[in-house]
Amino acid sequence: MSADACRLTVDLDALAANHAALKLEAGAAEVAPVVKADAYGLGAEAVSGRLWAEGARRFFVARLVEGERLRRQLGAARPAVIYVLDGCTEGAAARLLAADLIPVLNSAEQIGCWQAAGQRPSTLMLDTGLHRLGLNPEEAAAFAASAPAVDLVMSHLACADQPNHPMNRQQRDRFLALAALYPTAKRSLAASDGLFLGQGFAFDMVRTGICLYGGGPEGRPDPRIRPVVTFEAPILQVRTLQPGDVAGYGAAFTAEREMQVAVAAAGYADGVLRAAFPRAYGSVAGRPAPVIGRISMDLTLFDVTGCPDAHPGAMIEIIGPNAPIDRVAHEAGTIAYELLTRLGARTPRTYLGLAPAGAA
Ligand SMILES: *Cc1c(COP(=O)(O)O)cnc(C)c1O
């Protein structure tokens, strides 16, 4: 089969398998998928539809608009609980209510904003040391004294990708102390990496993103987590370089020997991170093909010397089972989260295992 465009394939069966693996790890705790940033670039509609079919009933997004869109996408037949991590920002209350979204309240100011709309604060973010969003300990204590009937309190770990980091225990201890101010509330501390720190971190609910989408705990490929995304680019041309020939912008690469170079139709506008040169490599029919020269907007060059399958129309795997997202991200000096959210601006997604529309 020959192809003339990039292919971005999202394997929803693998997503479902990862969801099951996380549920196993979580024990009695609920696994609540985080589908912010269009489900990390995989498509929130397809992802949340499949996860609903797998039994997920609570979802997290970051922005109000993401919540509104997710509510429309799930529709009346799938009445999920949707939390908005940004919380109740100025003027947001009416829209949160209209779309039946739950703001995760991050400050005394946000609590006031939600109460001013006649609403009971139900869900709080408590800051336990990340110093990003969340009530500080004084605010948490003051609010508990006035209105302790809260449904869910949560916090977020700073260093969960480093199991031995002292902050993990420290934040857990602080979370226990602050959560005790709200004795009837359910508790949630862990995201993906936190879940793998052990049962002492799972509490009542884990908010998982990256491990659903194929990223391993600690930013490393992990046998428990299946790859979900495959990104392939077609080879447009194969050419021969002689020793001393340069390739790509800035003449940043010089051939030291005769070599075969494939020009593939994907560049940084498609999510091939420019910082990936000089460390990255793709895969042609399972054989490694190092990236050579600077990645340009539409094109990337690969060394395919000794790859008999490299010919115009053949596909180079840039992300996938042979090029795991954690490894590819690392080669570009970043993390799987950033890699995934930069895919798909120009490439339509193909889904495997799509849930039937409106499936309950
Ligand atoms: C993004 C986010 C998550 C999900 O994190 P993963 O590491 O992708 O599992 C959970 N909680 C909060 C507050 C977040 O911002």
JSON list of C-alpha atoms in Angstrom, two decimals, residues 36-154:
[
{"chain": "A", "resi": 36, "resn": "LYS", "atom": "CA", "xyz": [-7.73, 18.00, 29.07]},
{"chain": "A", "resi": 37, "resn": "ALA", "atom": "CA", "xyz": [-6.02, 19.39, 25.96]},
{"chain": "A", "resi": 38, "resn": "ASP", "atom": "CA", "xyz": [-8.26, 17.27, 23.73]},
{"chain": "A", "resi": 39, "resn": "ALA", "atom": "CA", "xyz": [-7.22, 14.14, 25.65]},
{"chain": "A", "resi": 40, "resn": "TYR", "atom": "CA", "xyz": [-3.52, 15.00, 25.31]},
{"chain": "A", "resi": 41, "resn": "GLY", "atom": "CA", "xyz": [-4.01, 15.48, 21.59]},
{"chain": "A", "resi": 42, "resn": "LEU", "atom": "CA", "xyz": [-5.68, 12.09, 20.98]},
{"chain": "A", "resi": 43, "resn": "GLY", "atom": "CA", "xyz": [-9.22, 13.48, 20.62]},
{"chain": "A", "resi": 44, "resn": "ALA", "atom": "CA", "xyz": [-11.39, 13.93, 23.70]},
{"chain": "A", "resi": 45, "resn": "GLU", "atom": "CA", "xyz": [-14.58, 12.82, 21.97]},
{"chain": "A", "resi": 46, "resn": "ALA", "atom": "CA", "xyz": [-13.33, 9.39, 20.89]},
{"chain": "A", "resi": 47, "resn": "VAL", "atom": "CA", "xyz": [-11.28, 8.89, 24.05]},
{"chain": "A", "resi": 48, "resn": "SER", "atom": "CA", "xyz": [-14.04, 9.81, 26.50]},
{"chain": "A", "resi": 49, "resn": "GLY", "atom": "CA", "xyz": [-16.61, 7.86, 24.47]},
{"chain": "A", "resi": 50, "resn": "ARG", "atom": "CA", "xyz": [-14.52, 4.71, 24.70]},
{"chain": "A", "resi": 51, "resn": "LEU", "atom": "CA", "xyz": [-13.69, 5.25, 28.37]},
{"chain": "A", "resi": 52, "resn": "TRP", "atom": "CA", "xyz": [-17.36, 5.79, 29.16]},
{"chain": "A", "resi": 53, "resn": "ALA", "atom": "CA", "xyz": [-18.03, 2.43, 27.48]},
{"chain": "A", "resi": 54, "resn": "GLU", "atom": "CA", "xyz": [-15.30, 0.99, 29.73]},
{"chain": "A", "resi": 55, "resn": "GLY", "atom": "CA", "xyz": [-17.14, 2.27, 32.80]},
{"chain": "A", "resi": 56, "resn": "ALA", "atom": "CA", "xyz": [-15.49, 5.63, 33.49]},
{"chain": "A", "resi": 57, "resn": "ARG", "atom": "CA", "xyz": [-17.99, 8.13, 34.90]},
{"chain": "A", "resi": 58, "resn": "ARG", "atom": "CA", "xyz": [-15.87, 11.06, 36.12]},
{"chain": "A", "resi": 59, "resn": "PHE", "atom": "CA", "xyz": [-13.65, 13.10, 33.81]},
{"chain": "A", "resi": 60, "resn": "PHE", "atom": "CA", "xyz": [-11.30, 16.02, 34.34]},
{"chain": "A", "resi": 61, "resn": "VAL", "atom": "CA", "xyz": [-10.58, 18.88, 31.93]},
{"chain": "A", "resi": 62, "resn": "ALA", "atom": "CA", "xyz": [-8.51, 22.01, 32.50]},
{"chain": "A", "resi": 63, "resn": "ARG", "atom": "CA", "xyz": [-10.57, 24.73, 30.82]},
{"chain": "A", "resi": 64, "resn": "LEU", "atom": "CA", "xyz": [-14.19, 25.76, 30.95]},
{"chain": "A", "resi": 65, "resn": "VAL", "atom": "CA", "xyz": [-14.44, 25.54, 27.15]},
{"chain": "A", "resi": 66, "resn": "GLU", "atom": "CA", "xyz": [-13.06, 22.01, 27.25]},
{"chain": "A", "resi": 67, "resn": "GLY", "atom": "CA", "xyz": [-15.78, 21.10, 29.74]},
{"chain": "A", "resi": 68, "resn": "GLU", "atom": "CA", "xyz": [-18.50, 22.65, 27.61]},
{"chain": "A", "resi": 69, "resn": "ARG", "atom": "CA", "xyz": [-17.27, 20.77, 24.55]},
{"chain": "A", "resi": 70, "resn": "LEU", "atom": "CA", "xyz": [-16.98, 17.47, 26.41]},
{"chain": "A", "resi": 71, "resn": "ARG", "atom": "CA", "xyz": [-20.52, 17.85, 27.76]},
{"chain": "A", "resi": 72, "resn": "ARG", "atom": "CA", "xyz": [-21.82, 18.29, 24.19]},
{"chain": "A", "resi": 73, "resn": "GLN", "atom": "CA", "xyz": [-19.73, 15.38, 22.92]},
{"chain": "A", "resi": 74, "resn": "LEU", "atom": "CA", "xyz": [-20.94, 12.97, 25.59]},
{"chain": "A", "resi": 75, "resn": "GLY", "atom": "CA", "xyz": [-24.51, 14.16, 25.24]},
{"chain": "A", "resi": 76, "resn": "ALA", "atom": "CA", "xyz": [-27.52, 13.53, 27.47]},
{"chain": "A", "resi": 77, "resn": "ALA", "atom": "CA", "xyz": [-27.20, 9.74, 27.14]},
{"chain": "A", "resi": 78, "resn": "ARG", "atom": "CA", "xyz": [-23.81, 9.80, 28.89]},
{"chain": "A", "resi": 79, "resn": "PRO", "atom": "CA", "xyz": [-24.25, 12.03, 31.96]},
{"chain": "A", "resi": 80, "resn": "ALA", "atom": "CA", "xyz": [-20.65, 11.98, 33.19]},
{"chain": "A", "resi": 81, "resn": "VAL", "atom": "CA", "xyz": [-19.44, 14.07, 36.08]},
{"chain": "A", "resi": 82, "resn": "ILE", "atom": "CA", "xyz": [-17.07, 16.63, 34.54]},
{"chain": "A", "resi": 83, "resn": "TYR", "atom": "CA", "xyz": [-14.61, 18.58, 36.68]},
{"chain": "A", "resi": 84, "resn": "VAL", "atom": "CA", "xyz": [-12.93, 21.79, 35.50]},
{"chain": "A", "resi": 85, "resn": "LEU", "atom": "CA", "xyz": [-9.46, 22.17, 37.01]},
{"chain": "A", "resi": 86, "resn": "ASP", "atom": "CA", "xyz": [-9.26, 25.92, 36.31]},
{"chain": "A", "resi": 87, "resn": "GLY", "atom": "CA", "xyz": [-12.14, 26.26, 38.77]},
{"chain": "A", "resi": 88, "resn": "CYS", "atom": "CA", "xyz": [-14.60, 29.11, 39.02]},
{"chain": "A", "resi": 89, "resn": "THR", "atom": "CA", "xyz": [-12.88, 32.00, 37.32]},
{"chain": "A", "resi": 90, "resn": "GLU", "atom": "CA", "xyz": [-14.41, 35.47, 37.15]},
{"chain": "A", "resi": 91, "resn": "GLY", "atom": "CA", "xyz": [-17.69, 35.32, 35.21]},
{"chain": "A", "resi": 92, "resn": "ALA", "atom": "CA", "xyz": [-17.53, 31.54, 34.69]},
{"chain": "A", "resi": 93, "resn": "ALA", "atom": "CA", "xyz": [-20.26, 30.46, 37.13]},
{"chain": "A", "resi": 94, "resn": "ALA", "atom": "CA", "xyz": [-23.21, 30.80, 34.74]},
{"chain": "A", "resi": 95, "resn": "ARG", "atom": "CA", "xyz": [-21.48, 28.79, 32.03]},
{"chain": "A", "resi": 96, "resn": "LEU", "atom": "CA", "xyz": [-20.33, 26.13, 34.49]},
{"chain": "A", "resi": 97, "resn": "LEU", "atom": "CA", "xyz": [-23.93, 25.75, 35.63]},
{"chain": "A", "resi": 98, "resn": "ALA", "atom": "CA", "xyz": [-25.37, 25.74, 32.11]},
{"chain": "A", "resi": 99, "resn": "ALA", "atom": "CA", "xyz": [-23.10, 22.85, 31.12]},
{"chain": "A", "resi": 100, "resn": "ASP", "atom": "CA", "xyz": [-23.43, 21.09, 34.48]},
{"chain": "A", "resi": 101, "resn": "LEU", "atom": "CA", "xyz": [-19.69, 21.28, 35.19]},
{"chain": "A", "resi": 102, "resn": "ILE", "atom": "CA", "xyz": [-18.06, 21.07, 38.60]},
{"chain": "A", "resi": 103, "resn": "PRO", "atom": "CA", "xyz": [-15.39, 23.68, 39.25]},
{"chain": "A", "resi": 104, "resn": "VAL", "atom": "CA", "xyz": [-12.38, 22.48, 41.25]},
{"chain": "A", "resi": 105, "resn": "LEU", "atom": "CA", "xyz": [-12.14, 25.49, 43.57]},
{"chain": "A", "resi": 106, "resn": "ASN", "atom": "CA", "xyz": [-8.56, 26.69, 43.92]},
{"chain": "A", "resi": 107, "resn": "SER", "atom": "CA", "xyz": [-8.70, 29.74, 46.21]},
{"chain": "A", "resi": 108, "resn": "ALA", "atom": "CA", "xyz": [-10.87, 31.60, 48.70]},
{"chain": "A", "resi": 109, "resn": "GLU", "atom": "CA", "xyz": [-11.67, 33.97, 45.85]},
{"chain": "A", "resi": 110, "resn": "GLN", "atom": "CA", "xyz": [-12.95, 31.12, 43.64]},
{"chain": "A", "resi": 111, "resn": "ILE", "atom": "CA", "xyz": [-15.03, 29.75, 46.50]},
{"chain": "A", "resi": 112, "resn": "GLY", "atom": "CA", "xyz": [-16.59, 33.22, 46.85]},
{"chain": "A", "resi": 113, "resn": "CYS", "atom": "CA", "xyz": [-17.26, 33.39, 43.13]},
{"chain": "A", "resi": 114, "resn": "TRP", "atom": "CA", "xyz": [-19.10, 30.03, 43.18]},
{"chain": "A", "resi": 115, "resn": "GLN", "atom": "CA", "xyz": [-21.05, 30.90, 46.35]},
{"chain": "A", "resi": 116, "resn": "ALA", "atom": "CA", "xyz": [-22.06, 34.25, 44.83]},
{"chain": "A", "resi": 117, "resn": "ALA", "atom": "CA", "xyz": [-23.81, 32.22, 42.12]},
{"chain": "A", "resi": 118, "resn": "GLY", "atom": "CA", "xyz": [-25.80, 30.49, 44.88]},
{"chain": "A", "resi": 119, "resn": "GLN", "atom": "CA", "xyz": [-23.79, 27.28, 44.66]},
{"chain": "A", "resi": 120, "resn": "ARG", "atom": "CA", "xyz": [-22.35, 24.99, 47.35]},
{"chain": "A", "resi": 121, "resn": "PRO", "atom": "CA", "xyz": [-18.61, 24.47, 46.99]},
{"chain": "A", "resi": 122, "resn": "SER", "atom": "CA", "xyz": [-18.28, 20.72, 46.48]},
{"chain": "A", "resi": 123, "resn": "THR", "atom": "CA", "xyz": [-14.74, 20.16, 45.23]},
{"chain": "A", "resi": 124, "resn": "LEU", "atom": "CA", "xyz": [-11.54, 21.74, 46.49]},
{"chain": "A", "resi": 125, "resn": "MET", "atom": "CA", "xyz": [-7.91, 21.71, 45.38]},
{"chain": "A", "resi": 126, "resn": "LEU", "atom": "CA", "xyz": [-5.60, 21.88, 48.41]},
{"chain": "A", "resi": 127, "resn": "ASP", "atom": "CA", "xyz": [-2.03, 23.03, 47.94]},
{"chain": "A", "resi": 128, "resn": "THR", "atom": "CA", "xyz": [0.37, 20.67, 49.68]},
{"chain": "A", "resi": 129, "resn": "GLY", "atom": "CA", "xyz": [3.62, 22.07, 48.31]},
{"chain": "A", "resi": 130, "resn": "LEU", "atom": "CA", "xyz": [3.42, 22.26, 44.52]},
{"chain": "A", "resi": 131, "resn": "HIS", "atom": "CA", "xyz": [2.50, 25.95, 44.88]},
{"chain": "A", "resi": 132, "resn": "ARG", "atom": "CA", "xyz": [0.57, 25.96, 41.65]},
{"chain": "A", "resi": 133, "resn": "LEU", "atom": "CA", "xyz": [-3.22, 25.98, 42.14]},
{"chain": "A", "resi": 134, "resn": "GLY", "atom": "CA", "xyz": [-5.04, 25.30, 45.38]},
{"chain": "A", "resi": 135, "resn": "LEU", "atom": "CA", "xyz": [-6.12, 26.64, 48.77]},
{"chain": "A", "resi": 136, "resn": "ASN", "atom": "CA", "xyz": [-3.22, 27.27, 51.11]},
{"chain": "A", "resi": 137, "resn": "PRO", "atom": "CA", "xyz": [-3.45, 25.61, 54.54]},
{"chain": "A", "resi": 138, "resn": "GLU", "atom": "CA", "xyz": [-4.85, 28.75, 56.21]},
{"chain": "A", "resi": 139, "resn": "GLU", "atom": "CA", "xyz": [-7.58, 29.12, 53.57]},
{"chain": "A", "resi": 140, "resn": "ALA", "atom": "CA", "xyz": [-8.38, 25.41, 53.83]},
{"chain": "A", "resi": 141, "resn": "ALA", "atom": "CA", "xyz": [-8.75, 25.61, 57.61]},
{"chain": "A", "resi": 142, "resn": "ALA", "atom": "CA", "xyz": [-10.80, 28.82, 57.50]},
{"chain": "A", "resi": 143, "resn": "PHE", "atom": "CA", "xyz": [-13.19, 27.43, 54.92]},
{"chain": "A", "resi": 144, "resn": "ALA", "atom": "CA", "xyz": [-13.54, 24.10, 56.77]},
{"chain": "A", "resi": 145, "resn": "ALA", "atom": "CA", "xyz": [-14.61, 25.99, 59.90]},
{"chain": "A", "resi": 146, "resn": "SER", "atom": "CA", "xyz": [-17.45, 27.68, 58.02]},
{"chain": "A", "resi": 147, "resn": "ALA", "atom": "CA", "xyz": [-18.63, 24.94, 55.64]},
{"chain": "A", "resi": 148, "resn": "PRO", "atom": "CA", "xyz": [-17.05, 21.51, 56.02]},
{"chain": "A", "resi": 149, "resn": "ALA", "atom": "CA", "xyz": [-19.62, 19.62, 53.90]},
{"chain": "A", "resi": 150, "resn": "VAL", "atom": "CA", "xyz": [-17.49, 19.12, 50.81]},
{"chain": "A", "resi": 151, "resn": "ASP", "atom": "CA", "xyz": [-17.71, 16.11, 48.44]},
{"chain": "A", "resi": 152, "resn": "LEU", "atom": "CA", "xyz": [-14.13, 15.86, 47.18]},
{"chain": "A", "resi": 153, "resn": "VAL", "atom": "CA", "xyz": [-10.78, 17.28, 48.22]},
{"chain": "A", "resi": 154, "resn": "MET", "atom": "CA", "xyz": [-7.72, 16.83, 46.07]}
]
